[in-house]
PDB file of C-alpha atoms and ligand atoms in Angstrom:
ATOM      1  CA  MET A 156      36.678  79.893  63.602  1.00  0.00           C
ATOM      2  CA  ASN A 157      39.497  79.186  61.099  1.00  0.00           C
ATOM      3  CA  ASN A 158      41.984  76.249  61.046  1.00  0.00           C
ATOM      4  CA  VAL A 159      39.922  73.986  63.117  1.00  0.00           C
ATOM      5  CA  LYS A 160      40.083  70.335  62.451  1.00  0.00           C
ATOM      6  CA  THR A 161      36.966  68.623  63.572  1.00  0.00           C
ATOM      7  CA  ASN A 162      37.421  64.880  64.507  1.00  0.00           C
ATOM      8  CA  LEU A 163      33.915  63.957  65.781  1.00  0.00           C
ATOM      9  CA  GLY A 164      32.591  60.761  64.227  1.00  0.00           C
ATOM     10  CA  VAL A 165      36.017  59.354  63.634  1.00  0.00           C
ATOM     11  CA  THR A 166      35.759  55.543  64.112  1.00  0.00           C
ATOM     12  CA  GLN A 167      38.868  53.999  65.504  1.00  0.00           C
ATOM     13  CA  PRO A 168      38.703  50.172  66.136  1.00  0.00           C
ATOM     14  CA  LYS A 169      41.613  50.203  68.443  1.00  0.00           C
ATOM     15  CA  TYR A 170      40.088  52.875  70.568  1.00  0.00           C
ATOM     16  CA  TYR A 171      36.870  51.103  70.868  1.00  0.00           C
ATOM     17  CA  LEU A 172      38.588  47.715  71.781  1.00  0.00           C
ATOM     18  CA  SER A 173      40.477  49.559  74.458  1.00  0.00           C
ATOM     19  CA  GLN A 174      37.366  50.957  75.922  1.00  0.00           C
ATOM     20  CA  ILE A 175      35.768  47.516  76.004  1.00  0.00           C
ATOM     21  CA  ALA A 176      38.841  46.204  77.770  1.00  0.00           C
ATOM     22  CA  LYS A 177      38.787  49.190  80.269  1.00  0.00           C
ATOM     23  CA  SER A 178      34.989  48.402  80.779  1.00  0.00           C
ATOM     24  CA  CYS A 179      35.666  44.757  81.696  1.00  0.00           C
ATOM     25  CA  LEU A 180      38.561  45.604  83.838  1.00  0.00           C
ATOM     26  CA  SER A 181      36.371  48.212  85.741  1.00  0.00           C
ATOM     27  CA  THR A 182      33.597  45.687  86.379  1.00  0.00           C
ATOM     28  CA  VAL A 183      36.156  42.858  87.690  1.00  0.00           C
ATOM     29  CA  GLN A 184      38.164  45.401  89.811  1.00  0.00           C
ATOM     30  CA  SER A 185      34.907  46.878  91.303  1.00  0.00           C
ATOM     31  CA  VAL A 186      34.011  43.303  92.524  1.00  0.00           C
ATOM     32  CA  THR A 187      37.650  42.380  93.610  1.00  0.00           C
ATOM     33  CA  TYR A 188      38.070  45.721  95.727  1.00  0.00           C
ATOM     34  CA  ALA A 189      34.499  45.821  97.108  1.00  0.00           C
ATOM     35  CA  GLY A 190      34.417  47.391 100.541  1.00  0.00           C
ATOM     36  CA  ASN A 191      33.611  50.465 102.602  1.00  0.00           C
ATOM     37  CA  GLN A 192      37.108  52.087 103.466  1.00  0.00           C
ATOM     38  CA  VAL A 193      37.363  54.433 100.624  1.00  0.00           C
ATOM     39  CA  THR A 194      34.885  56.215  98.229  1.00  0.00           C
ATOM     40  CA  CYS A 195      35.221  57.707  94.938  1.00  0.00           C
ATOM     41  CA  PRO A 196      33.188  60.998  94.389  1.00  0.00           C
ATOM     42  CA  CYS A 197      33.729  60.575  90.557  1.00  0.00           C
ATOM     43  CA  CYS A 198      31.745  57.362  90.294  1.00  0.00           C
ATOM     44  CA  ASN A 199      30.277  57.107  93.769  1.00  0.00           C
ATOM     45  CA  GLY A 200      31.946  53.531  94.230  1.00  0.00           C
ATOM     46  CA  SER A 201      33.087  52.477  97.598  1.00  0.00           C
ATOM     47  CA  PHE A 202      36.019  50.152  97.928  1.00  0.00           C
ATOM     48  CA  ARG A 203      38.322  48.405 100.466  1.00  0.00           C
ATOM     49  CA  LYS A 204      41.254  50.402  99.030  1.00  0.00           C
ATOM     50  CA  PHE A 205      42.300  52.185  95.793  1.00  0.00           C
ATOM     51  CA  LEU A 206      44.853  50.618  93.362  1.00  0.00           C
ATOM     52  CA  PRO A 207      48.506  51.694  93.321  1.00  0.00           C
ATOM     53  CA  ALA A 208      49.270  54.081  90.408  1.00  0.00           C
ATOM     54  CA  GLY A 209      52.211  56.266  88.946  1.00  0.00           C
ATOM     55  CA  ILE A 210      55.760  55.541  88.043  1.00  0.00           C
ATOM     56  CA  HIS A 211      56.596  54.722  91.716  1.00  0.00           C
ATOM     57  CA  ALA A 212      53.403  53.004  92.386  1.00  0.00           C
ATOM     58  CA  ARG A 213      51.777  55.307  94.869  1.00  0.00           C
ATOM     59  CA  GLN A 214      49.612  53.152  97.166  1.00  0.00           C
ATOM     60  CA  ASN A 215      45.888  53.619  97.392  1.00  0.00           C
ATOM     61  CA  ALA A 216      45.668  56.166  94.485  1.00  0.00           C
ATOM     62  CA  GLU A 217      43.512  54.807  91.562  1.00  0.00           C
ATOM     63  CA  CYS A 218      39.810  54.173  91.716  1.00  0.00           C
ATOM     64  CA  PRO A 219      39.363  50.522  90.624  1.00  0.00           C
ATOM     65  CA  LYS A 220      35.933  51.316  88.861  1.00  0.00           C
ATOM     66  CA  CYS A 221      36.524  54.682  87.066  1.00  0.00           C
ATOM     67  CA  PHE A 222      40.333  55.003  87.252  1.00  0.00           C
ATOM     68  CA  SER A 223      40.190  58.356  88.836  1.00  0.00           C
ATOM     69  CA  LEU A 224      43.399  59.637  90.725  1.00  0.00           C
ATOM     70  CA  GLU A 225      43.697  61.811  93.584  1.00  0.00           C
ATOM     71  CA  ARG A 226      43.739  64.994  91.565  1.00  0.00           C
ATOM     72  CA  HIS A 227      40.681  64.089  89.631  1.00  0.00           C
ATOM     73  CA  ARG A 228      38.734  63.274  92.667  1.00  0.00           C
ATOM     74  CA  LEU A 229      39.837  66.661  94.271  1.00  0.00           C
ATOM     75  CA  LEU A 230      38.990  68.661  91.227  1.00  0.00           C
ATOM     76  CA  TRP A 231      35.630  67.089  90.699  1.00  0.00           C
ATOM     77  CA  LEU A 232      34.546  67.825  94.325  1.00  0.00           C
ATOM     78  CA  TYR A 233      35.825  71.325  93.826  1.00  0.00           C
ATOM     79  CA  LEU A 234      33.783  71.712  90.528  1.00  0.00           C
ATOM     80  CA  GLN A 235      30.697  70.483  92.184  1.00  0.00           C
ATOM     81  CA  ASN A 236      30.915  72.431  95.491  1.00  0.00           C
ATOM     82  CA  HIS A 237      32.610  75.650  94.477  1.00  0.00           C
ATOM     83  CA  THR A 238      31.769  76.577  90.958  1.00  0.00           C
ATOM     84  CA  ASN A 239      28.719  77.079  88.772  1.00  0.00           C
ATOM     85  CA  LEU A 240      29.662  74.270  86.454  1.00  0.00           C
ATOM     86  CA  LEU A 241      26.741  71.984  87.231  1.00  0.00           C
ATOM     87  CA  SER A 242      24.062  74.725  87.486  1.00  0.00           C
ATOM     88  CA  GLU A 243      24.446  77.392  84.763  1.00  0.00           C
ATOM     89  CA  LYS A 244      24.451  77.477  81.017  1.00  0.00           C
ATOM     90  CA  LEU A 245      28.089  77.791  80.207  1.00  0.00           C
ATOM     91  CA  LYS A 246      30.327  77.428  77.243  1.00  0.00           C
ATOM     92  CA  VAL A 247      33.209  75.211  78.171  1.00  0.00           C
ATOM     93  CA  LEU A 248      36.732  74.566  76.620  1.00  0.00           C
ATOM     94  CA  HIS A 249      38.585  71.650  78.100  1.00  0.00           C
ATOM     95  CA  PHE A 250      42.242  71.245  76.874  1.00  0.00           C
ATOM     96  CA  ALA A 251      43.782  67.734  76.846  1.00  0.00           C
ATOM     97  CA  PRO A 252      40.643  66.372  78.585  1.00  0.00           C
ATOM     98  CA  GLU A 253      41.367  63.808  81.252  1.00  0.00           C
ATOM     99  CA  PHE A 254      38.919  60.961  80.482  1.00  0.00           C
ATOM    100  CA  GLN A 255      38.169  60.565  84.227  1.00  0.00           C
ATOM    101  CA  LEU A 256      36.684  64.240  84.199  1.00  0.00           C
ATOM    102  CA  TYR A 257      35.620  64.221  80.572  1.00  0.00           C
ATOM    103  CA  ARG A 258      33.095  61.297  81.084  1.00  0.00           C
ATOM    104  CA  LEU A 259      31.587  63.418  83.920  1.00  0.00           C
ATOM    105  CA  ILE A 260      31.565  66.801  82.337  1.00  0.00           C
ATOM    106  CA  ARG A 261      30.197  65.820  78.893  1.00  0.00           C
ATOM    107  CA  LYS A 262      27.017  64.424  80.579  1.00  0.00           C
ATOM    108  CA  LEU A 263      26.131  67.869  81.998  1.00  0.00           C
ATOM    109  CA  PRO A 264      23.234  69.106  80.080  1.00  0.00           C
ATOM    110  CA  ASN A 265      23.604  72.739  80.827  1.00  0.00           C
ATOM    111  CA  LEU A 266      27.006  72.888  79.065  1.00  0.00           C
ATOM    112  CA  ASP A 267      28.058  73.841  75.642  1.00  0.00           C
ATOM    113  CA  TYR A 268      31.267  71.661  75.933  1.00  0.00           C
ATOM    114  CA  ILE A 269      34.234  71.653  73.514  1.00  0.00           C
ATOM    115  CA  THR A 270      37.228  69.405  74.021  1.00  0.00           C
ATOM    116  CA  ALA A 271      40.595  70.458  72.492  1.00  0.00           C
ATOM    117  CA  ASP A 272      44.182  69.297  72.112  1.00  0.00           C
ATOM    118  CA  LEU A 273      47.170  70.044  69.834  1.00  0.00           C
ATOM    119  CA  SER A 274      46.875  66.784  68.052  1.00  0.00           C
ATOM    120  CA  ALA A 275      45.049  64.110  69.935  1.00  0.00           C
ATOM    121  CA  PRO A 276      42.619  62.419  67.643  1.00  0.00           C
ATOM    122  CA  ARG A 277      39.633  62.076  69.830  1.00  0.00           C
ATOM    123  CA  VAL A 278      39.059  65.632  70.830  1.00  0.00           C
ATOM    124  CA  MET A 279      36.568  68.049  69.035  1.00  0.00           C
ATOM    125  CA  VAL A 280      38.998  70.581  67.870  1.00  0.00           C
ATOM    126  CA  ASN A 281      42.739  70.703  67.346  1.00  0.00           C
ATOM    127  CA  VAL A 282      44.140  73.784  69.018  1.00  0.00           C
ATOM    128  CA  ASP A 283      47.686  75.228  69.278  1.00  0.00           C
ATOM    129  CA  ILE A 284      47.416  76.755  72.842  1.00  0.00           C
ATOM    130  CA  THR A 285      49.913  79.513  71.932  1.00  0.00           C
ATOM    131  CA  ASP A 286      47.852  80.582  68.927  1.00  0.00           C
ATOM    132  CA  ILE A 287      44.284  79.772  69.654  1.00  0.00           C
ATOM    133  CA  GLN A 288      41.740  80.111  66.837  1.00  0.00           C
ATOM    134  CA  PHE A 289      38.830  81.272  68.975  1.00  0.00           C
ATOM    135  CA  GLU A 290      37.864  84.923  69.322  1.00  0.00           C
ATOM    136  CA  ASP A 291      38.367  87.186  72.459  1.00  0.00           C
ATOM    137  CA  ASN A 292      35.968  86.345  75.163  1.00  0.00           C
ATOM    138  CA  SER A 293      34.615  83.167  73.726  1.00  0.00           C
ATOM    139  CA  PHE A 294      34.340  80.931  76.813  1.00  0.00           C
ATOM    140  CA  ASP A 295      32.748  81.023  80.253  1.00  0.00           C
ATOM    141  CA  VAL A 296      34.959  78.295  81.466  1.00  0.00           C
ATOM    142  CA  ILE A 297      38.422  76.830  80.601  1.00  0.00           C
ATOM    143  CA  ILE A 298      39.817  73.610  82.201  1.00  0.00           C
ATOM    144  CA  CYS A 299      43.400  72.941  81.256  1.00  0.00           C
ATOM    145  CA  ASN A 300      45.241  70.715  83.624  1.00  0.00           C
ATOM    146  CA  HIS A 301      48.850  69.431  83.272  1.00  0.00           C
ATOM    147  CA  VAL A 302      49.479  71.062  79.818  1.00  0.00           C
ATOM    148  CA  LEU A 303      51.382  74.175  80.476  1.00  0.00           C
ATOM    149  CA  GLU A 304      54.460  72.175  81.698  1.00  0.00           C
ATOM    150  CA  HIS A 305      54.707  70.827  78.199  1.00  0.00           C
ATOM    151  CA  VAL A 306      54.465  74.014  76.357  1.00  0.00           C
ATOM    152  CA  THR A 307      57.650  75.915  75.403  1.00  0.00           C
ATOM    153  CA  ASP A 308      56.245  79.306  75.511  1.00  0.00           C
ATOM    154  CA  ASP A 309      53.991  78.866  78.486  1.00  0.00           C
ATOM    155  CA  ARG A 310      53.636  82.594  78.988  1.00  0.00           C
ATOM    156  CA  LYS A 311      52.123  83.073  75.589  1.00  0.00           C
ATOM    157  CA  ALA A 312      49.747  80.112  76.051  1.00  0.00           C
ATOM    158  CA  MET A 313      48.475  81.845  79.385  1.00  0.00           C
ATOM    159  CA  ARG A 314      48.027  85.030  77.520  1.00  0.00           C
ATOM    160  CA  GLU A 315      45.912  83.308  75.003  1.00  0.00           C
ATOM    161  CA  LEU A 316      43.856  81.486  77.584  1.00  0.00           C
ATOM    162  CA  HIS A 317      43.113  84.918  79.241  1.00  0.00           C
ATOM    163  CA  ARG A 318      42.286  86.402  75.920  1.00  0.00           C
ATOM    164  CA  ILE A 319      39.528  83.912  75.044  1.00  0.00           C
ATOM    165  CA  LEU A 320      38.093  83.765  78.605  1.00  0.00           C
ATOM    166  CA  ARG A 321      34.855  85.840  79.049  1.00  0.00           C
ATOM    167  CA  HIS A 322      34.944  88.694  81.641  1.00  0.00           C
ATOM    168  CA  ASN A 323      32.770  86.882  84.178  1.00  0.00           C
ATOM    169  CA  GLY A 324      34.429  83.497  83.417  1.00  0.00           C
ATOM    170  CA  TRP A 325      36.685  81.307  85.328  1.00  0.00           C
ATOM    171  CA  ALA A 326      39.637  78.836  84.515  1.00  0.00           C
ATOM    172  CA  ILE A 327      41.168  75.963  86.267  1.00  0.00           C
ATOM    173  CA  LEU A 328      44.856  75.761  85.246  1.00  0.00           C
ATOM    174  CA  GLN A 329      46.583  73.064  87.326  1.00  0.00           C
ATOM    175  CA  VAL A 330      50.196  72.083  86.808  1.00  0.00           C
ATOM    176  CA  PRO A 331      52.551  69.754  88.660  1.00  0.00           C
ATOM    177  CA  LEU A 332      54.018  72.255  91.176  1.00  0.00           C
ATOM    178  CA  VAL A 333      56.404  71.756  94.143  1.00  0.00           C
ATOM    179  CA  GLY A 334      54.919  73.710  97.032  1.00  0.00           C
ATOM    180  CA  THR A 335      58.260  73.819  98.899  1.00  0.00           C
ATOM    181  CA  GLN A 336      59.919  75.538  95.913  1.00  0.00           C
ATOM    182  CA  GLN A 337      59.506  79.264  95.521  1.00  0.00           C
ATOM    183  CA  GLU A 338      60.846  79.792  91.973  1.00  0.00           C
ATOM    184  CA  THR A 339      60.097  77.914  88.811  1.00  0.00           C
ATOM    185  CA  PHE A 340      63.074  75.902  87.549  1.00  0.00           C
ATOM    186  CA  GLU A 341      63.592  75.786  83.863  1.00  0.00           C
ATOM    187  CA  ASP A 342      66.464  75.430  81.599  1.00  0.00           C
ATOM    188  CA  PRO A 343      66.093  75.374  77.815  1.00  0.00           C
ATOM    189  CA  SER A 344      69.521  73.539  77.401  1.00  0.00           C
ATOM    190  CA  VAL A 345      67.991  70.632  79.067  1.00  0.00           C
ATOM    191  CA  VAL A 346      66.653  68.607  76.215  1.00  0.00           C
ATOM    192  CA  SER A 347      67.226  64.841  76.656  1.00  0.00           C
ATOM    193  CA  PRO A 348      64.429  62.873  78.079  1.00  0.00           C
ATOM    194  CA  GLU A 349      66.542  61.478  80.750  1.00  0.00           C
ATOM    195  CA  ASP A 350      67.754  64.833  81.926  1.00  0.00           C
ATOM    196  CA  ARG A 351      64.130  66.221  81.760  1.00  0.00           C
ATOM    197  CA  GLU A 352      62.856  63.382  83.956  1.00  0.00           C
ATOM    198  CA  ARG A 353      65.558  63.895  86.551  1.00  0.00           C
ATOM    199  CA  LEU A 354      65.262  67.677  86.713  1.00  0.00           C
ATOM    200  CA  PHE A 355      61.494  68.345  85.928  1.00  0.00           C
ATOM    201  CA  GLY A 356      59.912  65.143  86.900  1.00  0.00           C
ATOM    202  CA  GLN A 357      58.897  63.565  83.570  1.00  0.00           C
ATOM    203  CA  LYS A 358      60.362  63.035  80.154  1.00  0.00           C
ATOM    204  CA  ASP A 359      58.285  65.601  78.451  1.00  0.00           C
ATOM    205  CA  HIS A 360      58.164  68.309  80.957  1.00  0.00           C
ATOM    206  CA  LEU A 361      60.039  71.533  80.236  1.00  0.00           C
ATOM    207  CA  ARG A 362      59.911  72.999  83.691  1.00  0.00           C
ATOM    208  CA  LEU A 363      59.274  72.456  87.374  1.00  0.00           C
ATOM    209  CA  TYR A 364      56.889  75.147  88.597  1.00  0.00           C
ATOM    210  CA  GLY A 365      57.210  76.583  91.953  1.00  0.00           C
ATOM    211  CA  ARG A 366      55.074  79.007  93.878  1.00  0.00           C
ATOM    212  CA  ASP A 367      55.788  81.888  91.451  1.00  0.00           C
ATOM    213  CA  TYR A 368      53.434  80.035  89.103  1.00  0.00           C
ATOM    214  CA  LYS A 369      50.792  82.342  90.301  1.00  0.00           C
ATOM    215  CA  ASN A 370      52.868  85.454  89.381  1.00  0.00           C
ATOM    216  CA  ARG A 371      53.175  84.033  85.888  1.00  0.00           C
ATOM    217  CA  LEU A 372      49.445  83.661  85.552  1.00  0.00           C
ATOM    218  CA  GLU A 373      48.869  87.219  86.836  1.00  0.00           C
ATOM    219  CA  GLU A 374      51.425  88.514  84.506  1.00  0.00           C
ATOM    220  CA  ALA A 375      49.202  87.152  81.673  1.00  0.00           C
ATOM    221  CA  GLY A 376      46.341  89.233  83.094  1.00  0.00           C
ATOM    222  CA  PHE A 377      44.518  86.501  85.430  1.00  0.00           C
ATOM    223  CA  LYS A 378      43.335  87.193  88.875  1.00  0.00           C
ATOM    224  CA  VAL A 379      44.399  84.198  90.732  1.00  0.00           C
ATOM    225  CA  GLN A 380      42.975  82.524  93.874  1.00  0.00           C
ATOM    226  CA  VAL A 381      45.252  79.915  95.349  1.00  0.00           C
ATOM    227  CA  ASP A 382      42.865  77.565  97.181  1.00  0.00           C
ATOM    228  CA  ASP A 383      44.114  75.037  99.744  1.00  0.00           C
ATOM    229  CA  TYR A 384      40.959  72.906  99.228  1.00  0.00           C
ATOM    230  CA  LEU A 385      42.425  69.796 100.984  1.00  0.00           C
ATOM    231  CA  LYS A 386      42.582  71.909 104.142  1.00  0.00           C
ATOM    232  CA  LYS A 387      38.958  73.236 103.894  1.00  0.00           C
ATOM    233  CA  LEU A 388      37.614  69.634 103.281  1.00  0.00           C
ATOM    234  CA  GLY A 389      39.423  68.433 106.427  1.00  0.00           C
ATOM    235  CA  SER A 390      41.233  65.237 107.198  1.00  0.00           C
ATOM    236  CA  ALA A 391      38.350  63.021 107.445  1.00  0.00           C
ATOM    237  CA  LYS A 392      37.092  63.652 103.935  1.00  0.00           C
ATOM    238  CA  CYS A 393      40.658  63.789 102.528  1.00  0.00           C
ATOM    239  CA  GLU A 394      41.210  60.259 103.858  1.00  0.00           C
ATOM    240  CA  LYS A 395      37.713  58.927 102.768  1.00  0.00           C
ATOM    241  CA  TYR A 396      38.199  59.999  99.235  1.00  0.00           C
ATOM    242  CA  ARG A 397      42.029  59.570  99.271  1.00  0.00           C
ATOM    243  CA  LEU A 398      42.757  63.107  98.035  1.00  0.00           C
ATOM    244  CA  GLU A 399      46.387  63.590  99.208  1.00  0.00           C
ATOM    245  CA  SER A 400      48.923  62.323  96.761  1.00  0.00           C
ATOM    246  CA  ASP A 401      52.060  60.731  98.374  1.00  0.00           C
ATOM    247  CA  ASP A 402      54.240  62.558  95.847  1.00  0.00           C
ATOM    248  CA  SER A 403      55.624  66.068  96.521  1.00  0.00           C
ATOM    249  CA  ASN A 404      53.174  67.916  94.151  1.00  0.00           C
ATOM    250  CA  CYS A 405      51.282  70.655  95.669  1.00  0.00           C
ATOM    251  CA  GLU A 406      47.352  70.079  95.402  1.00  0.00           C
ATOM    252  CA  ASP A 407      46.209  73.693  95.728  1.00  0.00           C
ATOM    253  CA  ILE A 408      43.494  74.650  93.271  1.00  0.00           C
ATOM    254  CA  TYR A 409      44.547  77.665  90.877  1.00  0.00           C
ATOM    255  CA  PHE A 410      41.255  79.380  90.255  1.00  0.00           C
ATOM    256  CA  CYS A 411      41.721  82.101  87.680  1.00  0.00           C
ATOM    257  CA  THR A 412      39.360  84.856  86.657  1.00  0.00           C
ATOM    258  CA  LYS A 413      39.632  87.731  84.241  1.00  0.00           C
TER     259      LYS A 413
HETATM  260 ZN1   ZN B 223      35.643  56.020  90.760  1.00  0.00          ZN
END
C-alpha cells in the first residue's frame, strides 16, 4: 500500500473542544426534547420531535441527541436489517465517513474498519477516489455516501470502487438524486459556486444525478439493486423514525455488488 498518509493519533485541540461542545449540546437537547413522538434508531433516543435541519430548515429532521438526519437513520436500519455488517468478519472501507454512522460502525468488533478521505485530517488514510492505492479485491464492504457528486471524473471513481471490492462484497454508494428526473444533468462549463448551487443543489456539487445513476454504476461493472426501503418499512415506521426527507431527494438505497 503506497502513498498512504496515516493520521491516527493526531491531536487537534479545536477538534476535541468541538466534540466537548457537541456532547454538552446533545445532553441539553435530549432533556429539552424528551418525549415519545419520534425515535432515533441510531441512538435509541425518543423525543417529542426532531430538530429542523438543512439550508431551508427542514422540520423534524435532526436527532437532538446524536444529530442523525433522515438518511443516516434510514441507512442504519438498512445496514442492521439487510446486510451482514453486524454479524460477519468483514474488511470495510468508509469514504468521507459521516460521524453519525462512523460512531456506530467503529464500535462493531467484527469489522476491520478503515476510514478514508481525499484530505480530511481525522480519517485513517488519505485516498484519491479516482486513483485508489489499494489492491484489487481488497474490501468486503465499501460505504461511500454523498461523495461522487463532488468528483469530476465520477465514472473513473466508480471503476476504482468496483476494482477494490471483493467478488462477494457489497457497496452502498448513495448520492443526492432527483427521483423524478431520468437523466443526470451536468455541465462542465458551470463553475461558479452560485450557479452550481442553483443548478446542482449545492455550491460544490458538479452534477444533479437522475435515475440513470444506476446505469452509470452498471457501466463501471457493478450489479445494482435499487431498493425502495422506505416503502418496505411502511408508513408507521417511516413516521416513527422520521425517515422521509421533505426535500426532493430520492431515498432509494443503491446496493451494489460485483
Ligand atoms: Zn439519535
